[in-house]
Coordinates of C-alpha atoms and ligand atoms in Angstrom, one line a residue:
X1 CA 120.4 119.8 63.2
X2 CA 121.4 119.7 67.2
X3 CA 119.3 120.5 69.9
X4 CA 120.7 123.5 70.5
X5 CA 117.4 126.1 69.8
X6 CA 115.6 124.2 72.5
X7 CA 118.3 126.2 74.6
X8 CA 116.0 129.4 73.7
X9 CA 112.6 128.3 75.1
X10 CA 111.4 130.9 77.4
X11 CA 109.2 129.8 80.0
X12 CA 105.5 130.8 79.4
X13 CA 103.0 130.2 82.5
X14 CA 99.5 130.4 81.8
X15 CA 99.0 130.4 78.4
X16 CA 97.0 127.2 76.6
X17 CA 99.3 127.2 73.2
X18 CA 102.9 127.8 73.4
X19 CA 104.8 128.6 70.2
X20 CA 108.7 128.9 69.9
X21 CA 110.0 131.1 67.2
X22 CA 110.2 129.3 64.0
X23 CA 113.8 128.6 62.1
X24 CA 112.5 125.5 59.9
X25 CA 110.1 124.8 56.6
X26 CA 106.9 124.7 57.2
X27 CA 106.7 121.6 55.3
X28 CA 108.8 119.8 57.6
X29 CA 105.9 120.5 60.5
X30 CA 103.9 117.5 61.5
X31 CA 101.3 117.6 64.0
X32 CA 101.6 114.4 66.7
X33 CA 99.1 114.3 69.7
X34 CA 99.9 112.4 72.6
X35 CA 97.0 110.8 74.7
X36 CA 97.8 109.9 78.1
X37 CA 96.3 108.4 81.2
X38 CA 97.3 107.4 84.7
X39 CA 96.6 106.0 88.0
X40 CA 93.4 104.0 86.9
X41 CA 93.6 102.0 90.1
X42 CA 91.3 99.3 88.5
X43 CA 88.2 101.8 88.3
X44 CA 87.0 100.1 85.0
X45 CA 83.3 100.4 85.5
X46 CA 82.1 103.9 85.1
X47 CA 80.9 105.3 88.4
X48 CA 77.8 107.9 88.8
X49 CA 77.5 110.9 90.8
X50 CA 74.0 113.6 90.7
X51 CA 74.3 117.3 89.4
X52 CA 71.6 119.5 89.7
X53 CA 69.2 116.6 90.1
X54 CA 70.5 114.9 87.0
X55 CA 72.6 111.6 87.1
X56 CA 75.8 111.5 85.7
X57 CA 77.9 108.6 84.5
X58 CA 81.7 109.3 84.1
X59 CA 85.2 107.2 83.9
X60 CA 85.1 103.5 82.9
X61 CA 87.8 101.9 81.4
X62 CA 85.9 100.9 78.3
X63 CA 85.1 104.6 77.8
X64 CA 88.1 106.3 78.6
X65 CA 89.4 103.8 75.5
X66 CA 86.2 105.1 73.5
X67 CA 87.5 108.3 73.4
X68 CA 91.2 107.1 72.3
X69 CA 89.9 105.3 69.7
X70 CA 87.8 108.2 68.6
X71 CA 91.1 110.3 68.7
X72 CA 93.0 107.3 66.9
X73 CA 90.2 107.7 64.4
X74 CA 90.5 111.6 63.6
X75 CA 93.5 113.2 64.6
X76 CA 96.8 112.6 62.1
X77 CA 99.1 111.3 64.1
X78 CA 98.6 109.6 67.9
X79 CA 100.8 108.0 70.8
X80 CA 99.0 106.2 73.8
X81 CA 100.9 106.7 76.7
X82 CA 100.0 105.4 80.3
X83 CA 102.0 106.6 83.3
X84 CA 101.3 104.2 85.8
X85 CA 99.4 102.2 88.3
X86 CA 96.4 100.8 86.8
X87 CA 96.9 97.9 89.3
X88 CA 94.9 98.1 92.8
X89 CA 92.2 100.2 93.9
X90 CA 88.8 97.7 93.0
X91 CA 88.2 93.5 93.8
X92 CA 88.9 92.4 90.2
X93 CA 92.5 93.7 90.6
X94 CA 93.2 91.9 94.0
X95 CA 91.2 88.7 92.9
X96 CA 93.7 88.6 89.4
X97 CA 96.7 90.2 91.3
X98 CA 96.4 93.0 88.5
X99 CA 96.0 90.1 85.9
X100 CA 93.1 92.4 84.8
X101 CA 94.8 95.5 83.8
X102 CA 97.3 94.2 81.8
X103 CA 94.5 92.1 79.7
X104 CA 92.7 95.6 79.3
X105 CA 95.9 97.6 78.1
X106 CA 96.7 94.6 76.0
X107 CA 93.1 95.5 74.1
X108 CA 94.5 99.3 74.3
X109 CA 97.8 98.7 73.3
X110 CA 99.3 101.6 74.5
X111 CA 102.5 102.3 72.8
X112 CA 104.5 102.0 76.3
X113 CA 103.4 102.0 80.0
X114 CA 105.9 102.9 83.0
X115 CA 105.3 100.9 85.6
X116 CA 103.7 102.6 88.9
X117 CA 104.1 101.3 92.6
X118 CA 101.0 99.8 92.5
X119 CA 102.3 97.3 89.9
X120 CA 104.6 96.2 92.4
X121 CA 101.8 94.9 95.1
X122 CA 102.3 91.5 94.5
X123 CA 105.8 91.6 94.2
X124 CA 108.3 92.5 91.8
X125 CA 108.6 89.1 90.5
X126 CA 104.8 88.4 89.6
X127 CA 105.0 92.1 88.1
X128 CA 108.1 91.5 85.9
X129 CA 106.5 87.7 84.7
X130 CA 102.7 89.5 83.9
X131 CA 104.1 92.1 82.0
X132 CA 106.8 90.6 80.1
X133 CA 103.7 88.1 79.1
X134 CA 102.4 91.2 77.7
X135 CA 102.8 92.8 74.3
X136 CA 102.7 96.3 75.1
X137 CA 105.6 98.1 76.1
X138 CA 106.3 98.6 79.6
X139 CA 109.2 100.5 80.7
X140 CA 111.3 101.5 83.7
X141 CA 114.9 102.0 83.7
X142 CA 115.8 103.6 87.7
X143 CA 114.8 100.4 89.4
X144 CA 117.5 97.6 89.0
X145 CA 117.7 94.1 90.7
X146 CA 120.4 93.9 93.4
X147 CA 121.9 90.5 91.9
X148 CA 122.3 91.4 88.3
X149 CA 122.3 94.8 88.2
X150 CA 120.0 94.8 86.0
X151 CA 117.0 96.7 85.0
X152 CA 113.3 95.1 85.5
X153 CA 112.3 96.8 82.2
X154 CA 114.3 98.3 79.8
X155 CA 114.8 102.3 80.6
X156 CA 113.4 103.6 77.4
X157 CA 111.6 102.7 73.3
X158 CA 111.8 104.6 70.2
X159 CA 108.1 104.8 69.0
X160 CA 107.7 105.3 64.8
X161 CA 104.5 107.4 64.8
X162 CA 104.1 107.3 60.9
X163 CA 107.7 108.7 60.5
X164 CA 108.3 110.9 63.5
X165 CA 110.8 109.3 66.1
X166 CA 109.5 109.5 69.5
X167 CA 111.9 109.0 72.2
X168 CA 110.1 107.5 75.6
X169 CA 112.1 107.1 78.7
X170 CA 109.9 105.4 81.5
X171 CA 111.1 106.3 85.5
X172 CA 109.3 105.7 88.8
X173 CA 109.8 108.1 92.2
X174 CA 112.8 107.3 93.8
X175 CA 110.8 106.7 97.0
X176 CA 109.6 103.6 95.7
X177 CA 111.0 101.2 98.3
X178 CA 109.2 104.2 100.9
X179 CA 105.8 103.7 99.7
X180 CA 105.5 99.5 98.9
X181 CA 105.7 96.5 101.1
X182 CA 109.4 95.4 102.2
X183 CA 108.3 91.9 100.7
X184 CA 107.2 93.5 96.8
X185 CA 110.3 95.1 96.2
X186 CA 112.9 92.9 98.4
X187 CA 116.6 92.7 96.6
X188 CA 115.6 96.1 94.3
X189 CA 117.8 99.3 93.9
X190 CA 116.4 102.4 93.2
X191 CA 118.5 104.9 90.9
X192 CA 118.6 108.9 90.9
X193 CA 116.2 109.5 87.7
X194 CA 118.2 111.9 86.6
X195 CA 121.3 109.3 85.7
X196 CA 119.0 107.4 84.3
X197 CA 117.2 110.0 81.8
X198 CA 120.3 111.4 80.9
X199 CA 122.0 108.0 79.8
X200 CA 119.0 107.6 78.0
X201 CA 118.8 111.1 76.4
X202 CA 122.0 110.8 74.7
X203 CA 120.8 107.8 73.3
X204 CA 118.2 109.2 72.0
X205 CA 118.6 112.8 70.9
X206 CA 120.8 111.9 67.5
X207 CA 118.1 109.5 66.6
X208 CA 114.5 110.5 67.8
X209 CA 112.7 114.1 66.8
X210 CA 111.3 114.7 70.3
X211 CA 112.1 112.6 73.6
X212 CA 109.1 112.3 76.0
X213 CA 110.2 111.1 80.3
X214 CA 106.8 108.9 80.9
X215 CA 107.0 109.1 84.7
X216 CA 105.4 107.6 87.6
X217 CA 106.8 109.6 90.3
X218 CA 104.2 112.6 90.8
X219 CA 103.8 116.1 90.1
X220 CA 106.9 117.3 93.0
X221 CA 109.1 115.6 91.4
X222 CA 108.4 115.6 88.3
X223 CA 108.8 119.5 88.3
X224 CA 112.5 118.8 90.4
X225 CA 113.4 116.1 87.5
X226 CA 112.7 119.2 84.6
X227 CA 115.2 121.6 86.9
X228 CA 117.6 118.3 86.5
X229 CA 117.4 117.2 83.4
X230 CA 116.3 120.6 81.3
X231 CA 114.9 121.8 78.1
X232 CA 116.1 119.0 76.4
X233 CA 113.3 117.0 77.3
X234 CA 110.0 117.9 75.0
X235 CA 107.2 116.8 77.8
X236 CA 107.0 115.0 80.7
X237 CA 104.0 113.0 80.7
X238 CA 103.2 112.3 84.6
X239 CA 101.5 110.2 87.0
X240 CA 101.5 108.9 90.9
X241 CA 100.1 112.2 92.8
X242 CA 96.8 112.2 90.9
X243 CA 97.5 115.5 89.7
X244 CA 94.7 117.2 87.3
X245 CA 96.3 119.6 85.7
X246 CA 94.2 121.3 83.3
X247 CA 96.7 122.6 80.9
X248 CA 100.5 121.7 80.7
X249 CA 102.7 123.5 83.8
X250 CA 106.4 124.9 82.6
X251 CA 108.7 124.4 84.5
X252 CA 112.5 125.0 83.0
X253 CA 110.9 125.3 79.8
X254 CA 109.7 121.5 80.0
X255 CA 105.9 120.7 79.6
X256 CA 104.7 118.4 82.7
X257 CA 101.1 116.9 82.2
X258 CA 98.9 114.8 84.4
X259 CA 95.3 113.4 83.9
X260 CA 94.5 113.1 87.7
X261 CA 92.9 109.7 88.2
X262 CA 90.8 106.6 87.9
X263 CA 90.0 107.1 84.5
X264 CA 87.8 110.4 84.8
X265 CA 89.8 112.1 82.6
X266 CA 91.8 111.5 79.3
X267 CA 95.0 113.9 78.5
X268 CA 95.9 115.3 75.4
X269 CA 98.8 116.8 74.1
X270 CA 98.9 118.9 70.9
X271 CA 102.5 119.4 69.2
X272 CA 103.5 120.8 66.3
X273 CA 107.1 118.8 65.4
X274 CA 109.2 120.4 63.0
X275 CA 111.4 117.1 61.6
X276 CA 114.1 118.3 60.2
X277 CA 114.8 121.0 63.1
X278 CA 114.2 117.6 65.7
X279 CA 111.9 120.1 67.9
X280 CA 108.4 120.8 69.2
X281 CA 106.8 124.4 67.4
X282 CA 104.4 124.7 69.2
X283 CA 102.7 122.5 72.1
X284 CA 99.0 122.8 74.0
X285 CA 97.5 120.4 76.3
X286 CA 94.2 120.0 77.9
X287 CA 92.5 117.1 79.8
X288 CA 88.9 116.0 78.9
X289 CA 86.1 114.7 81.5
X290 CA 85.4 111.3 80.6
X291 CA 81.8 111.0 80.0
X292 CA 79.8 107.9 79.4
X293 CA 78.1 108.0 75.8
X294 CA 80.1 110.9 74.0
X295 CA 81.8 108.5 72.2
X296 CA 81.4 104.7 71.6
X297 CA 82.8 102.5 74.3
X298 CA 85.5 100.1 73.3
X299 CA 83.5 96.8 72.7
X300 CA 85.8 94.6 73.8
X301 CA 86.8 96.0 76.7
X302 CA 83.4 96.7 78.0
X303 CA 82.9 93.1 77.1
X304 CA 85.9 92.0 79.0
X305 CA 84.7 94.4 82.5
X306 CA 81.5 93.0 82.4
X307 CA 82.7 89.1 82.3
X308 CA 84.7 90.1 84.8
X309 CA 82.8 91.8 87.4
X310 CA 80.5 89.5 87.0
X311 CA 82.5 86.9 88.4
X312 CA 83.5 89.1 91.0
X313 CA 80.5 90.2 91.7
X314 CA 78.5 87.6 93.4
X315 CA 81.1 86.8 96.1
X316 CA 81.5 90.6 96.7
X317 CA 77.9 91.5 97.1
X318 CA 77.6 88.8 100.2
X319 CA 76.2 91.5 102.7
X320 CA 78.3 91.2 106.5
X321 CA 76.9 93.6 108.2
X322 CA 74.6 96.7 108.7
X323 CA 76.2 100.0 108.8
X324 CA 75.2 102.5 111.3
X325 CA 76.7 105.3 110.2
X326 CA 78.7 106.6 106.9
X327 CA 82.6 105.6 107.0
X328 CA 84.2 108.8 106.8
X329 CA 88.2 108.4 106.0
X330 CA 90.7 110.7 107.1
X331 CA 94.6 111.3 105.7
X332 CA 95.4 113.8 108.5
X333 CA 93.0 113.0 111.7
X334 CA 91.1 110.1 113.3
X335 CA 88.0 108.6 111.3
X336 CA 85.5 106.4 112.5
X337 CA 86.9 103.7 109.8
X338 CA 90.2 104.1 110.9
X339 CA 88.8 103.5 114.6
X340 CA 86.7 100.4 113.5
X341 CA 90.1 98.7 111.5
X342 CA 92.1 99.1 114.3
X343 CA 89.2 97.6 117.0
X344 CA 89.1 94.6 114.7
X345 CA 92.8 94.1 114.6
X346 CA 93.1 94.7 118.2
X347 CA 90.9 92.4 119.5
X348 CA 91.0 89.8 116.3
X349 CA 94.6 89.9 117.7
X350 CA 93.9 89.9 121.1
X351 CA 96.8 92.9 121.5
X352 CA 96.9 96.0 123.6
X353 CA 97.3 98.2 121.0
X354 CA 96.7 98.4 116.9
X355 CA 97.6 101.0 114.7
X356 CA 96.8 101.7 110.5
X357 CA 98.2 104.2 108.2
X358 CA 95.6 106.4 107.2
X359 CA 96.6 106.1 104.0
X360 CA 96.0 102.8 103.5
X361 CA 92.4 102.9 104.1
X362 CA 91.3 103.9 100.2
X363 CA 87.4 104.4 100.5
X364 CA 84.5 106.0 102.0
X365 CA 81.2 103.9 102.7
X366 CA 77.8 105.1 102.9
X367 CA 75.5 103.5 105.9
X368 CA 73.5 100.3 104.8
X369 CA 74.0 97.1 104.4
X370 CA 77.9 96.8 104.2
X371 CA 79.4 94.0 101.8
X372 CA 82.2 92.0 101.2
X373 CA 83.1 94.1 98.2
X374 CA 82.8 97.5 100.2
X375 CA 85.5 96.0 102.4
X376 CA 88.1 95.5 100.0
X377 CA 87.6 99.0 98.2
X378 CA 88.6 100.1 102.0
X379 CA 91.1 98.0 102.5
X380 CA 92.2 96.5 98.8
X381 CA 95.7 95.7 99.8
X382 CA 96.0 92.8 101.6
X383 CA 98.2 93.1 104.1
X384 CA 99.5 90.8 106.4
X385 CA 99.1 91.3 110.3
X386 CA 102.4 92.0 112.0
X387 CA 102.9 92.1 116.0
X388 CA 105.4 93.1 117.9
X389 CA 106.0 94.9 121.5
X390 CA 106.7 97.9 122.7
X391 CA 107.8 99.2 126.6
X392 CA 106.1 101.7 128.0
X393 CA 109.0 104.2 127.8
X394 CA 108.7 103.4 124.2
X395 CA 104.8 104.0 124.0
X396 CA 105.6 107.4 125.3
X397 CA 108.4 108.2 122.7
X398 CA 105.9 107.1 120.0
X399 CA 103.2 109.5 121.7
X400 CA 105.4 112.5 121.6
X401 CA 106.5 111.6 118.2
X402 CA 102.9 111.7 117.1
X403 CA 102.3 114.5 118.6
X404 CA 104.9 116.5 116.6
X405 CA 103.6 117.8 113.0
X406 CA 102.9 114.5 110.8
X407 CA 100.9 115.1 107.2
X408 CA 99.3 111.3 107.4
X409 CA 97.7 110.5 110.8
X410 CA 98.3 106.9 112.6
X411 CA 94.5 105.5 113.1
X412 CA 94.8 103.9 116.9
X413 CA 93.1 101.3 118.8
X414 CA 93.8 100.9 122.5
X415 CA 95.5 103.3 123.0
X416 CA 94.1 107.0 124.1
X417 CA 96.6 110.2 124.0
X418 CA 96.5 114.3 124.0
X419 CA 99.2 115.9 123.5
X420 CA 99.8 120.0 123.1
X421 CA 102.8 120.8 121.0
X422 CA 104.3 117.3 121.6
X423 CA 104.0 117.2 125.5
X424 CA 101.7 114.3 126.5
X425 CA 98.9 116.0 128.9
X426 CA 96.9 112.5 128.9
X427 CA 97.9 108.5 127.5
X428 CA 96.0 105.8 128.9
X429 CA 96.2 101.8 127.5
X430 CA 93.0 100.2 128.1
X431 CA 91.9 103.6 130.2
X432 CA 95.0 103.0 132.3
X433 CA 98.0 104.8 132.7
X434 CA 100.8 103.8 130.8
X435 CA 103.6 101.7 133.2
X436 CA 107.0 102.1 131.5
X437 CA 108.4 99.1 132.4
X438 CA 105.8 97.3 131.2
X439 CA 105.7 95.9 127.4
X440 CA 102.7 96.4 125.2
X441 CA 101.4 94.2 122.9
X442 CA 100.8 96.0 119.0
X443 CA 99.0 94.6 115.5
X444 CA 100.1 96.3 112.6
X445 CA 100.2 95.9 108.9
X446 CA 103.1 94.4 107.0
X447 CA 103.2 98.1 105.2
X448 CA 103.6 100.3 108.8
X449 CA 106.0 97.6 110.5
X450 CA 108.3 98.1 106.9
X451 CA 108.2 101.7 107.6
X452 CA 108.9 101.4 110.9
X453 CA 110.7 104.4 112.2
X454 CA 108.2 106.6 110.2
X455 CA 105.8 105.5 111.4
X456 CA 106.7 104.9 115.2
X457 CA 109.8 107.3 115.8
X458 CA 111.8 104.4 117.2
X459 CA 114.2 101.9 115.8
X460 CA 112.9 98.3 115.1
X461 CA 116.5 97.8 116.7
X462 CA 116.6 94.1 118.2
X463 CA 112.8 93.5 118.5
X464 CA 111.5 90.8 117.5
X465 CA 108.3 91.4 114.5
X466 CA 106.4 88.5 114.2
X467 CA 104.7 88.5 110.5
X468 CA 101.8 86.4 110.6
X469 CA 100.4 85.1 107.9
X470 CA 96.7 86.7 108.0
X471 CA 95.5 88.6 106.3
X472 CA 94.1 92.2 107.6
X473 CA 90.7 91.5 104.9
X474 CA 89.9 88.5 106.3
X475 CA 90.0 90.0 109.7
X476 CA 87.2 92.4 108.7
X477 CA 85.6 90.1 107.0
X478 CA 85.2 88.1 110.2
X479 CA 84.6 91.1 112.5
X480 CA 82.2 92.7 110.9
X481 CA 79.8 89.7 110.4
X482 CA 80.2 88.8 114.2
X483 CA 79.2 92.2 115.2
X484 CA 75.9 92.4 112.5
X485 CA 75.5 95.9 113.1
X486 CA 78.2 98.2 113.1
X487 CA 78.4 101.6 114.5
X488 CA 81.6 103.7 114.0
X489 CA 82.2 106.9 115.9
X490 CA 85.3 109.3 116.4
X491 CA 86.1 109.3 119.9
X492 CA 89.1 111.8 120.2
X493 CA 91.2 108.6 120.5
X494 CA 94.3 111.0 119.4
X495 CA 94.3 114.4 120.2
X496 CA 97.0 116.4 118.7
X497 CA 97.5 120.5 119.5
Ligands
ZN1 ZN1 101.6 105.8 92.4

């Protein structure tokens, strides 16, 4: 039987259970759930938080696979899918260059992964060797190599759930080379998704029952990809923007489904599959809190996290410092961490100027004694330190361009600015004013100088960008035991009206 009836799905906002009008047997219905997870940015331990007075212990990677075993265990029919970037976010990931994650989803055995940008941190080449090592499926088919043309992984798997024929196609955003390190995905071609899926979805359709697009790309476009490539899809199982959605969102009569992040919550997908029809019945979708005892933890996972932090976890206890005052991050203004990062690479560097991406700084830290491993869940990448100059004409481009409406703030050392709707009304280096013809020494990271114009609002054109090769952890590392106690404040270093 075509696809054609899948034509004739309506699209239904705000209802838990979605039924299509029914033209098979009954007999031919079989009910397959689909658990999925994404973004677990190495959180495997469970992490606590207090409600009403009571502690509470959530996420954890050994429970979040207690509860898919329990599912295994009692529903009819499952699928494990998981969307994306496990890598990056905790020590043990850095320390094992996401070594770890891939040993824990090889005790999971998902039925396929897609690969997430994360997975590319330590380049595409030590991604594409660790998971071709593994015996899970990963997939990815819109990111080719330059010199072969072709694909890191293949594009897409036909999984046999006992009998039903499940179609996955595995896709990451097309700004991938926008959000990773020039160096991780150097000689790498992105592809429109859409080509991809649809290659793949004729492929697929005369020989699955349902297709499913497992896609690290987030929730944006994820709901443009369902406009693209229609009802023909059966669910898009998503990742990237750590999107909870609570029950599935419709958009062009396609399902999209997310389970936020870092393993506080498992996703599941009821569908009723009608076999001979080769179409979802009916489809509902919800996402559980992932609480610690509900179920039994995986043993050999929890096994595996605690061997592993423990290894970890002497080094990354060494206390550096005392912390005055609570690191407070900020995405869209200055933050007393962002001001402390950029003081150490300043004057680690000895430069006039050094600048972050807010985004890169991934934690907050309460006041106290401030350790090694604190560090790293603020700064887990591991950049490198890249300088460069800038005139002072230039300084004043990069002002105004800052000044303009930006969604992810630049964290600034050095430099002091106020601008009112992209005039400068004050800019000072060093509590100087600025001297055009002179050039200023910057720090960066590796990540900001590869999104250079972005970033800065002016061409790298002929400048020379010296990459060094240190690291921006061991930096704070170093600065923050020299200085013993640390006190971070906001000092309306950028001022933007
Ligand atoms: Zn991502």
């Amino acid at each position: 039987m075509s696809k054609v009836f899948k034509f004739g799905i309506f699209i239904v906002i705000g209802l838990t259970v979605v039924s299509f009008p029914i033209f098979g047997n009954e007999s031919n219905q079989v009910r397959l759930t689909v658990l999925h997870w994404n973004d677990l940015h190495a959180a495997n331990t469970p992490k606590q938080s207090i409600k009403d007075g009571d502690t509470l212990y959530f996420g954890g990677y050994a429970n979040l696979a207690g509860y898919i075993n329990h599912y295994r265990n009692t529903l009819e029919h499952t699928i494990e899918l998981n969307a994306g970037d496990d890598f990056q976010g905790t020590p043990i990931s850095m320390i094992t260059e996401g070594q770890s994650q891939i040993d824990i989803n090889e005790i999971i055995q998902p039925d396929a992964m897609t690969i997430g940008n994360h997975e590319f941190d330590y380049t595409w080449q030590s991604l594409q060797k660790k998971f071709s090592e593994a015996t899970f499926p990963a997939l990815l088919g819109n990111v080719i190599v330059k010199e072969s043309g072709i694909s890191l992984f293949p594009a897409d798997i036909i999984v046999d759930v006992d009998g039903i024929k499940v179609g996955i196609i595995g896709v990451i955003t097309e700004d991938l080379l926008g959000v990773t390190t020039r160096k991780a995905t150097e000689g790498l071609i992105v592809l429109p998704k859409a080509d991809v899926i649809k290659v793949s979805l004729e492929k697929l359709i005369p020989i699955t029952d349902i297709q499913i697009i497992l896609s690290h790309s987030g929730f944006e476009e994820d709901s443009l990809m369902a406009v693209e490539v229609g009802p023909e899809v059966d669910l898009i199982v998503g990742g990237h923007s750590h999107t909870r959605l609570r029950e599935p969102k419709w958009v062009n009569g396609v399902p999209i489904v997310q389970a936020g992040s870092k393993g506080k919550w498992l996703g599941l997908v009821d569908m009723v599959i009608d076999t001979s029809l080769n179409r979802v019945v009916s489809l509902e979708g919800r996402i559980e809190d992932i609480l610690v005892g509900k179920y039994p933890a995986d043993k050999k996972i929890e096994e595996y996290v605690t061997k592993s932090e423990s290894i970890v976890k002497k080094e990354m206890d060494v206390v550096l410092a005392e912390l005055e005052t609570d690191w407070k991050r900020s995405y869209s203004s200055e933050s007393n961490v962002g001001n402390w990062i950029t003081d150490a690479l300043r004057l680690t560097m000895d430069t006039d100027i050094a600048v972050v991406n807010s985004g890169g700084i991934r934690a907050n830290i309460e006041a106290g004694p401030l350790t090694k491993g604190e560090i790293l869940e603020v700064c887990p990448f591991g950049n490198q330190i890249v300088i460069f100059k800038l005139s002072g004409t230039e300084i004043e481009e990069f002002v105004k361009y800052r000044g303009s409406k930006h969604r992810e703030t630049l964290q600034i050392s050095g430099i002091k600015f106020h601008t009112i709707d992209g005039n400068i009304v004050e800019l000072t280096i060093d509590d100087k004013p600025v001297n055009k013809d002179n050039l200023y020494s910057v720090a960066t990271l590796n990540y900001v100088s590869d999104h250079f114009e972005r970033f800065f609002g002016v061409t790298p054109a002929e400048r020379s960008i010296n990459t060094t090769s240190m690291l921006d952890r061991d930096i704070l590392f170093r600065f923050a035991r020299d200085q013993k106690t640390i006190n971070s404040v906001i000092e309306n270093r950028t001022v933007v009206e």
